[in-house]
Amino acid sequence: MLGLMQDWPLLIHRIIDQAARQHGSQEVVTRSVEGPIERITYREVHMRALKVAQRLVQDGIKPGDRIATMAWNTARHLEAWYGITGAGAVYHTINPRLFPEQIAWIANHAEDRMIMTDLTFVPLCEALADKMPTVERYIVLTDKAHMPATKLKNAISYEEWIGSVDGDFRWLSLDENSAAGLCYTSGTTGNPKGVLYSHRSNVLHSMAASGVDALAIGSRTTILPIVPLFHANSWSIAFSAPMMGAKLVMPGAKLDGASVYELLSDEKVTCTAGVPTVWLMLLQYMQKEGKKLPHLKRLVIGGSAAPRAMIEAFEKTYGIEVLHAWGMTEMSPLGSLGSLKASVDQLQGAALYDLKIKQGYTPFTVEMKITDDSGKELPWDGKTFGSLKVAGPAVAKAYFRVDENILDDQGFFDTGDVATIDANGYMQITDRSKDVIKSGGEWISSIELENLAVGHPDVMEAAVIGIAHPKWDERPLLVVVPKEGREISRENVLEFMQGKIAKWWMPDDVQVVKEIPHTATGKINKVTLREQFKGYRLPG
Ligand code: ADP
């Protein structure tokens, strides 16, 4: 027997309808690419999104067509997403930091019909246009006055483009399982793979993500997503902020410590989210300038492991609660968050931070398990580590246009991470399976060594890679970048690490470098780093 409740498909445009109706005067603040700070309301975002949808339909865009956005976090980018999905089309976020050949590759794979882009990336589009034959039109997210002279096909400024319609439009009625968004994983090896979100998966994921033990987003929250819209849905914030009526602050193109600080402070931001590298820049800026952020309650760190020293600095020195989160593009992306459950609420001192460096527990809608190589489930004892696998309504079941089964017999997706889960349900990433260092048949966690090394007062960033070893198979090499104006020596770092980890985990060597390479999503690029140290011989 079926229930007798209404059929109300979970569609993305219902989010912006709700924002316009219930939180119509709430602000979306943008540091515009053109320069000035701009303010608009959810009511206006809604109206402008309707115009985007209306104009797309007028331009012949059909349900399921892909419209690429290669853009910073701005109100226009947000409107574009709602307009695209409201017309039944699919927003395809392109990460401009990818190698240009990869951008062309994914635009072709997705068969994007239009590209909406910022002024910043017009030259990049021009350089690639010949290689992206499916693109019929380029829309530059600016107004007529700022529109550059360009030969891009049918190029038009966004304001002129939506200015030609009146917004008298009804969102398309769609099945909630219709495709809504497409995001390719960075693909450090092989070609990038497309993750195709649906309306339903985005709505459910955003509801789960805004819960009090998750990002805790409500109508009195002011949230600033540093994490870009092109990095896995900006961790839901582009949906959950309007859904809950939060004030949204969009940082545009400027992500340096001073610019981020200025927005956080001027707009009285209460919650913000991003990868460790941006928080490193902010911390350094605040330390150097002696600044504080009294309004900031919550800082979410994810994408790579948050170093303990960073968590402690924000919490102890600045009184900002750090929430460590883990996820991946294939999971929409949030998979776990490190808020304190009642069972661990009393923890203090070192024990508290032992917990806070863990990646946290799953919200409702995510199921998680760890398994051995044969697929057998392993215990939640905080010690046994295995392949981390996940299931849920916002977890990928296949890649776009790839004919390959990616789920196990129980329907779980293998994340490629190795992890432990403790008796309280808190998961801790040991490593990515391809980064773990295999020494004498045992595993050494590169993440743990990196975390420890950045606790050294003179170390800014650290990366650990495995170097081939005749006896042990692989041994760890620690690569460090010193803080500005500081010097570090191999002996000094090793001495600092001594006694804090098992003896056989100690790096065999330390290399001091000026810079560590990063991926397009701001993570340490171990593939490039291994390439740089190819043929490197450990001492002795
Ligand atoms: P890409 O690496 O291509 O940018 P994702 O952003 O989807 O793609 O990366 C997901 C991966 O990032 C996870 O599988 C995990 O290895 C790593 N990751 C994400 N968050 C954390 C975290 N808090 N701690 C450690 N690793 C993390």
XYZ file of C-alpha atoms and ligand atoms in Angstrom:
567
model
C 0.000 0.000 0.000
C 1.353 3.413 -0.909
C 1.080 6.472 1.280
C -1.324 9.214 0.366
C 0.971 12.208 0.448
C 1.592 14.653 -2.357
C 3.991 14.093 -5.157
C 6.289 17.093 -4.736
C 9.449 16.469 -6.750
C 12.652 17.645 -5.076
C 13.656 20.244 -7.650
C 16.401 22.811 -7.329
C 14.274 25.787 -8.363
C 12.037 25.184 -5.352
C 15.024 26.290 -3.274
C 15.237 29.707 -4.887
C 11.427 30.014 -4.818
C 11.543 29.459 -1.057
C 14.414 31.951 -0.663
C 12.511 34.624 -2.625
C 9.258 34.071 -0.740
C 10.501 33.658 2.809
C 13.848 35.442 2.761
C 13.297 37.845 -0.121
C 15.199 40.759 1.407
C 18.158 38.636 2.568
C 21.405 39.750 0.930
C 23.825 38.101 -1.437
C 27.036 40.136 -1.282
C 29.704 39.757 -3.961
C 33.226 41.029 -4.364
C 32.692 41.519 -8.058
C 35.276 40.559 -10.626
C 35.086 44.164 -11.889
C 36.120 45.356 -8.405
C 33.358 46.877 -6.235
C 31.338 45.064 -3.569
C 27.829 44.450 -4.929
C 24.654 43.622 -3.019
C 21.487 42.016 -4.249
C 18.665 40.127 -2.538
C 17.286 36.621 -2.939
C 14.196 38.193 -4.488
C 16.398 39.685 -7.197
C 18.447 36.499 -7.608
C 15.171 34.648 -8.174
C 13.943 37.140 -10.790
C 17.262 37.142 -12.605
C 17.438 33.323 -12.542
C 14.006 33.254 -14.182
C 15.400 35.522 -16.893
C 18.357 33.172 -17.402
C 15.982 30.231 -17.846
C 13.687 32.181 -20.155
C 16.588 33.330 -22.301
C 18.101 29.827 -22.469
C 14.820 28.411 -23.741
C 14.563 31.267 -26.226
C 18.097 30.404 -27.421
C 16.974 26.844 -28.124
C 18.432 25.091 -25.076
C 16.597 21.831 -24.400
C 16.236 19.776 -21.188
C 19.428 17.859 -20.497
C 21.681 20.184 -22.547
C 24.916 21.102 -20.795
C 25.756 24.744 -20.110
C 29.246 25.249 -18.767
C 30.166 27.829 -16.147
C 33.812 28.702 -15.665
C 33.551 31.367 -13.033
C 34.374 32.612 -9.548
C 31.884 32.596 -6.687
C 29.607 35.540 -7.483
C 25.878 36.282 -7.420
C 25.757 36.053 -11.219
C 27.238 32.579 -11.129
C 24.622 31.597 -8.546
C 21.743 32.985 -10.623
C 23.084 31.168 -13.651
C 22.934 27.817 -11.833
C 19.307 28.315 -10.822
C 18.388 29.565 -14.280
C 20.100 26.671 -16.031
C 18.474 24.007 -13.852
C 15.117 25.808 -13.964
C 15.214 25.472 -17.753
C 15.834 21.752 -17.356
C 19.443 22.078 -18.530
C 22.564 20.949 -16.671
C 25.166 23.330 -15.184
C 28.615 21.988 -15.919
C 31.169 23.599 -13.645
C 34.625 23.887 -15.154
C 37.592 24.424 -12.873
C 39.668 27.135 -14.590
C 42.776 25.951 -12.774
C 42.840 22.708 -14.755
C 45.368 22.330 -17.534
C 43.931 23.985 -20.664
C 43.956 20.677 -22.584
C 41.870 19.124 -19.791
C 39.360 21.978 -19.983
C 38.936 21.411 -23.713
C 38.709 17.673 -23.121
C 35.891 17.934 -20.596
C 33.975 20.586 -22.583
C 34.026 18.166 -25.528
C 33.156 15.161 -23.415
C 30.228 17.057 -21.895
C 29.299 18.556 -25.293
C 28.715 21.918 -23.694
C 26.482 24.156 -25.825
C 27.330 27.421 -24.085
C 30.029 28.655 -21.747
C 29.303 31.320 -19.160
C 32.553 32.789 -17.975
C 34.101 35.651 -16.041
C 36.189 38.461 -17.517
C 39.204 36.727 -15.972
C 38.869 33.688 -18.214
C 38.027 35.325 -21.542
C 41.655 34.962 -22.755
C 41.626 31.291 -21.706
C 38.387 30.681 -23.627
C 39.857 32.481 -26.649
C 42.916 30.238 -26.566
C 40.733 27.118 -26.366
C 37.741 28.072 -28.537
C 38.973 26.233 -31.641
C 39.240 23.037 -29.623
C 35.674 23.279 -28.258
C 33.512 22.954 -31.377
C 30.253 22.120 -29.543
C 30.166 25.538 -27.869
C 27.734 27.787 -29.757
C 27.908 30.868 -27.598
C 30.002 32.520 -24.882
C 28.297 34.619 -22.226
C 30.630 36.854 -20.267
C 29.409 37.402 -16.701
C 29.626 41.186 -16.793
C 27.719 44.180 -18.153
C 27.945 45.965 -21.484
C 30.279 48.647 -20.147
C 32.881 46.063 -19.092
C 32.459 43.745 -22.057
C 35.828 43.274 -23.759
C 36.297 43.153 -27.514
C 36.474 39.444 -28.304
C 36.112 37.133 -31.258
C 34.501 34.405 -29.133
C 31.546 32.884 -30.959
C 28.323 34.886 -30.418
C 29.870 36.504 -27.370
C 27.553 38.710 -25.324
C 27.646 40.227 -21.869
C 25.408 38.462 -19.351
C 23.519 41.655 -18.477
C 22.648 42.327 -22.123
C 21.748 38.692 -22.608
C 19.250 38.512 -19.723
C 18.232 42.137 -20.319
C 16.401 41.090 -23.466
C 13.727 39.118 -21.570
C 11.222 40.045 -18.848
C 11.402 37.030 -16.507
C 7.801 36.015 -17.179
C 8.641 32.330 -17.137
C 7.529 29.142 -15.405
C 10.236 26.730 -14.312
C 10.109 23.505 -16.256
C 8.366 20.679 -14.470
C 10.806 17.827 -14.302
C 11.293 14.439 -12.769
C 13.323 14.919 -9.575
C 15.839 12.390 -10.883
C 16.634 14.597 -13.892
C 20.272 15.595 -14.282
C 21.004 19.036 -12.826
C 24.770 19.459 -12.483
C 27.962 17.987 -13.870
C 31.370 18.186 -12.234
C 34.481 16.370 -13.405
C 36.959 15.000 -10.874
C 40.421 16.459 -11.281
C 41.751 13.233 -12.726
C 45.346 13.303 -11.498
C 45.845 10.186 -13.610
C 43.857 9.294 -16.729
C 41.019 11.389 -18.081
C 38.715 13.330 -15.755
C 35.439 11.605 -14.909
C 32.080 13.357 -14.881
C 29.856 13.142 -11.819
C 26.263 13.896 -12.793
C 24.159 15.254 -9.926
C 20.377 15.154 -10.059
C 17.864 17.660 -8.712
C 16.933 15.169 -6.024
C 20.516 14.401 -4.984
C 21.371 18.101 -4.699
C 18.253 18.898 -2.665
C 18.733 15.976 -0.264
C 22.447 16.642 0.094
C 21.826 20.324 0.869
C 19.241 19.507 3.506
C 21.655 17.094 5.174
C 24.524 19.584 4.871
C 22.703 22.434 6.577
C 21.798 20.492 9.743
C 23.014 21.763 13.134
C 25.636 19.043 13.426
C 26.729 19.631 9.860
C 27.327 23.176 8.573
C 24.586 24.548 10.861
C 23.117 26.947 8.294
C 20.049 28.955 9.262
C 18.432 32.267 8.400
C 20.636 34.094 10.934
C 23.818 32.612 9.489
C 26.110 34.684 7.289
C 28.129 32.275 5.229
C 31.104 32.800 2.961
C 32.017 29.878 0.709
C 35.693 30.140 -0.149
C 35.300 26.728 -1.708
C 34.469 27.472 -5.329
C 31.195 26.567 -7.017
C 33.355 24.589 -9.434
C 34.708 22.453 -6.592
C 31.956 19.899 -6.035
C 28.954 22.183 -5.620
C 30.799 24.509 -3.197
C 30.082 21.824 -0.596
C 26.326 22.460 -0.968
C 26.484 26.114 0.079
C 25.068 27.484 -3.195
C 21.939 25.468 -2.383
C 21.799 25.256 1.398
C 22.304 29.006 2.004
C 19.261 30.076 -0.090
C 17.302 27.036 1.138
C 17.729 28.194 4.732
C 17.719 31.926 3.985
C 21.289 32.599 5.100
C 23.084 35.752 4.038
C 25.566 34.680 1.393
C 28.927 36.390 0.852
C 30.679 35.584 -2.405
C 34.417 36.283 -2.511
C 34.876 36.546 -6.297
C 38.409 36.273 -7.593
C 40.381 37.481 -4.561
C 41.262 34.648 -2.205
C 44.425 35.965 -0.540
C 44.564 36.319 3.251
C 43.963 40.085 3.328
C 40.971 40.029 0.940
C 39.323 37.073 2.645
C 39.862 38.681 6.040
C 38.339 41.943 4.873
C 35.120 40.272 3.698
C 34.857 38.026 6.755
C 35.238 41.049 8.996
C 33.201 43.698 7.090
C 30.246 41.391 6.413
C 30.312 39.891 9.945
C 30.499 36.371 8.533
C 29.564 33.651 11.044
C 30.497 30.547 9.035
C 32.980 29.914 6.255
C 34.344 26.882 4.408
C 37.408 26.037 2.360
C 40.516 23.897 1.866
C 43.504 24.066 4.262
C 45.670 26.170 1.908
C 43.325 29.175 2.074
C 43.112 28.946 5.852
C 46.883 28.854 6.016
C 46.961 32.185 4.149
C 44.300 33.642 6.438
C 46.076 32.448 9.594
C 49.357 33.943 8.471
C 47.668 37.216 7.660
C 45.885 37.391 11.022
C 49.038 36.478 12.926
C 51.139 39.034 11.092
C 48.627 41.854 11.358
C 47.368 41.000 14.821
C 43.746 40.743 13.597
C 40.756 38.933 15.107
C 37.382 37.832 13.778
C 34.920 38.130 16.669
C 31.826 37.313 14.578
C 33.200 34.144 13.013
C 31.792 31.166 14.905
C 32.551 28.269 12.600
C 35.269 27.498 10.113
C 34.884 24.382 7.998
C 38.049 22.737 6.700
C 37.922 19.960 4.125
C 39.298 18.754 0.827
C 42.567 17.699 2.457
C 43.405 16.781 6.031
C 43.272 19.744 8.399
C 46.564 19.879 10.299
C 46.214 19.722 14.064
C 48.272 22.897 14.488
C 45.808 24.770 12.272
C 42.757 23.509 14.159
C 44.338 24.418 17.492
C 45.414 27.877 16.303
C 41.905 28.820 15.149
C 40.213 27.425 18.237
C 42.639 28.381 20.991
C 44.031 31.691 19.719
C 41.002 33.020 17.869
C 38.058 31.288 19.543
C 36.710 30.051 16.189
C 35.277 26.542 16.220
C 36.815 24.354 13.538
C 34.714 21.720 11.829
C 36.771 19.172 9.971
C 34.915 17.673 7.018
C 35.636 15.025 4.435
C 34.061 14.243 1.115
C 34.584 13.983 -2.592
C 33.087 15.099 -5.878
C 31.368 11.708 -6.209
C 29.539 12.388 -2.909
C 28.083 15.829 -3.810
C 30.549 16.173 -1.847
C 30.022 15.990 1.925
C 30.592 12.560 3.483
C 31.445 13.238 7.117
C 31.775 16.133 9.546
C 33.585 16.347 12.861
C 31.020 18.001 15.134
C 30.916 16.707 18.699
C 28.300 14.107 19.580
C 26.991 13.902 23.129
C 29.212 10.870 23.712
C 32.403 12.901 23.161
C 31.221 16.325 24.278
C 33.195 16.169 27.515
C 36.583 15.671 25.874
C 39.208 18.264 26.713
C 42.796 19.187 25.964
C 44.830 16.777 23.844
C 42.024 14.173 23.752
C 39.672 16.738 22.206
C 42.130 17.506 19.418
C 42.841 13.806 18.883
C 39.169 13.669 17.949
C 39.064 16.942 16.010
C 41.760 15.844 13.573
C 39.508 12.931 12.615
C 37.294 13.572 9.603
C 34.102 13.005 11.579
C 30.926 11.003 11.231
C 28.341 10.632 8.513
C 25.189 12.735 8.432
C 21.892 11.004 7.641
C 21.913 10.150 3.908
C 25.463 8.786 3.970
C 26.334 5.188 4.860
C 29.936 4.203 5.374
C 32.010 1.060 5.841
C 35.639 -0.038 5.774
C 36.632 -3.320 4.164
C 39.688 -5.484 3.592
C 40.921 -6.412 0.115
C 38.385 -9.242 -0.164
C 35.525 -6.828 0.548
C 34.921 -8.122 4.098
C 33.738 -5.435 6.509
C 36.241 -4.424 9.191
C 35.469 -3.451 12.796
C 34.880 0.105 14.030
C 37.675 0.070 16.617
C 39.655 3.169 15.625
C 42.689 1.022 14.812
C 41.881 -1.328 11.961
C 42.136 0.446 8.652
C 40.659 -0.536 5.325
C 39.176 0.722 2.057
C 36.548 3.351 2.768
C 33.267 2.738 0.929
C 30.083 4.785 0.882
C 26.458 4.671 -0.216
C 23.596 7.163 -0.261
C 21.160 9.150 -2.384
C 23.809 11.785 -3.188
C 26.623 9.325 -3.998
C 27.464 8.550 -7.640
C 26.377 5.196 -9.075
C 28.179 5.675 -12.405
C 30.276 8.251 -14.233
C 28.870 10.277 -17.105
C 29.279 8.370 -20.365
C 31.561 5.745 -18.841
C 30.320 2.212 -19.159
C 31.809 0.707 -16.034
C 30.361 -0.607 -12.782
C 31.728 1.421 -9.874
C 29.730 -0.163 -7.026
C 30.373 -3.310 -4.973
C 27.824 -6.088 -4.427
C 26.089 -4.086 -1.699
C 25.925 -0.956 -3.848
C 28.820 0.845 -2.091
C 31.257 3.115 -3.921
C 34.971 2.742 -3.162
C 36.323 6.206 -2.301
C 39.967 5.303 -2.928
C 40.719 6.388 0.638
C 42.051 4.226 3.441
C 40.515 4.923 6.849
C 39.719 3.805 10.367
C 36.350 4.244 12.098
C 36.211 4.361 15.901
C 33.582 2.993 18.264
C 31.851 6.394 18.319
C 31.537 6.336 14.535
C 34.271 8.918 13.868
C 36.189 8.156 10.695
C 39.825 9.066 10.199
C 41.512 9.085 6.817
C 44.845 7.265 6.953
C 45.680 8.201 3.398
C 44.595 8.050 -0.197
C 45.296 4.463 -1.171
C 47.741 5.643 -3.824
C 49.652 7.896 -1.406
C 50.084 5.520 1.512
C 53.732 4.504 1.994
C 54.265 0.766 1.945
C 57.267 -0.009 4.093
C 58.227 -3.633 4.760
C 54.661 -4.870 4.226
C 53.268 -2.278 6.671
C 51.629 1.059 5.900
C 52.768 4.527 6.886
C 50.242 7.356 6.687
C 51.643 10.294 4.713
C 48.869 12.477 6.147
C 49.937 11.791 9.720
C 53.570 12.646 9.028
C 52.584 15.831 7.195
C 50.331 16.864 10.047
C 53.073 16.374 12.543
C 55.660 18.246 10.470
C 53.460 21.340 10.053
C 53.248 21.486 13.839
C 56.903 22.577 13.788
C 56.964 26.338 14.410
C 59.073 27.097 11.326
C 57.315 24.821 8.836
C 54.631 26.320 6.607
C 53.718 23.315 4.483
C 54.802 19.673 4.362
C 54.332 16.748 2.001
C 55.431 13.139 2.329
C 56.011 10.758 -0.566
C 57.303 7.212 -0.734
C 60.753 6.712 -2.260
C 61.723 3.288 -3.582
C 63.944 1.395 -1.144
C 65.852 -1.843 -1.908
C 65.036 -3.461 1.422
C 61.772 -1.903 2.639
C 60.073 -1.383 -0.715
C 59.302 2.281 0.086
C 60.449 4.758 2.696
C 59.065 8.231 3.485
C 60.702 11.402 2.208
C 59.511 14.576 3.903
C 59.424 17.731 1.781
C 58.960 20.998 3.681
C 58.475 24.669 2.898
C 59.751 27.015 5.635
C 57.649 29.920 6.898
C 58.593 33.312 5.493
C 61.894 34.521 6.908
C 62.566 31.261 8.786
C 65.164 28.577 8.231
C 64.816 24.880 8.821
C 67.263 22.034 8.752
C 66.761 18.325 8.264
C 68.055 17.583 11.790
C 65.857 20.174 13.385
C 62.655 18.812 11.832
C 63.533 15.191 12.553
C 64.346 16.041 16.141
C 60.937 17.711 16.463
C 59.191 14.577 15.145
C 61.241 12.131 17.222
C 59.231 10.356 19.899
C 55.885 11.588 18.525
C 55.499 8.660 16.118
C 56.704 5.058 15.866
C 60.434 4.885 15.104
C 59.928 3.097 11.804
C 57.568 5.858 10.653
C 60.348 8.493 10.880
C 61.120 9.980 7.438
C 64.414 8.745 6.011
C 65.192 12.190 4.708
C 63.967 15.792 4.662
C 64.174 18.135 1.694
C 63.626 21.855 2.146
C 61.996 23.482 -0.898
C 60.585 26.909 -1.773
C 57.250 25.585 -2.958
C 55.159 22.402 -3.029
C 53.019 21.836 -6.161
C 49.216 21.959 -5.806
C 46.354 20.511 -7.843
C 43.550 22.480 -9.437
C 41.515 22.007 -6.259
C 44.281 23.321 -4.010
C 45.602 20.003 -2.734
C 49.196 18.885 -2.583
C 49.936 17.408 -5.983
C 51.712 14.180 -5.095
C 51.904 13.032 -8.701
C 53.962 16.099 -9.657
C 55.958 15.903 -6.440
C 56.859 12.258 -7.097
C 57.853 13.310 -10.610
C 60.115 16.027 -9.144
C 61.825 13.516 -6.883
C 62.008 10.764 -9.481
C 65.317 8.926 -9.162
C 65.946 10.551 -5.774
C 68.161 8.409 -3.556
C 67.678 8.315 0.178
C 70.821 8.754 2.281
C 72.604 5.608 3.434
P 40.080 16.026 -6.342
O 41.090 15.357 -5.488
O 40.099 15.562 -7.729
O 40.044 17.468 -6.121
P 37.835 15.624 -4.665
O 37.750 17.037 -4.277
O 36.613 14.890 -4.944
O 38.667 15.487 -5.942
O 38.759 14.889 -3.625
C 38.289 13.909 -2.779
C 39.414 13.376 -1.948
O 40.026 14.395 -1.179
C 38.996 12.344 -0.947
O 38.835 11.086 -1.527
C 40.149 12.401 0.056
O 41.259 11.639 -0.382
C 40.535 13.850 0.037
N 39.958 14.546 1.176
C 38.857 15.321 1.204
N 38.659 15.818 2.427
C 39.644 15.364 3.210
C 39.979 15.504 4.594
N 39.278 16.272 5.425
N 41.065 14.854 5.046
C 41.797 14.079 4.225
N 41.537 13.901 2.923
C 40.480 14.538 2.420
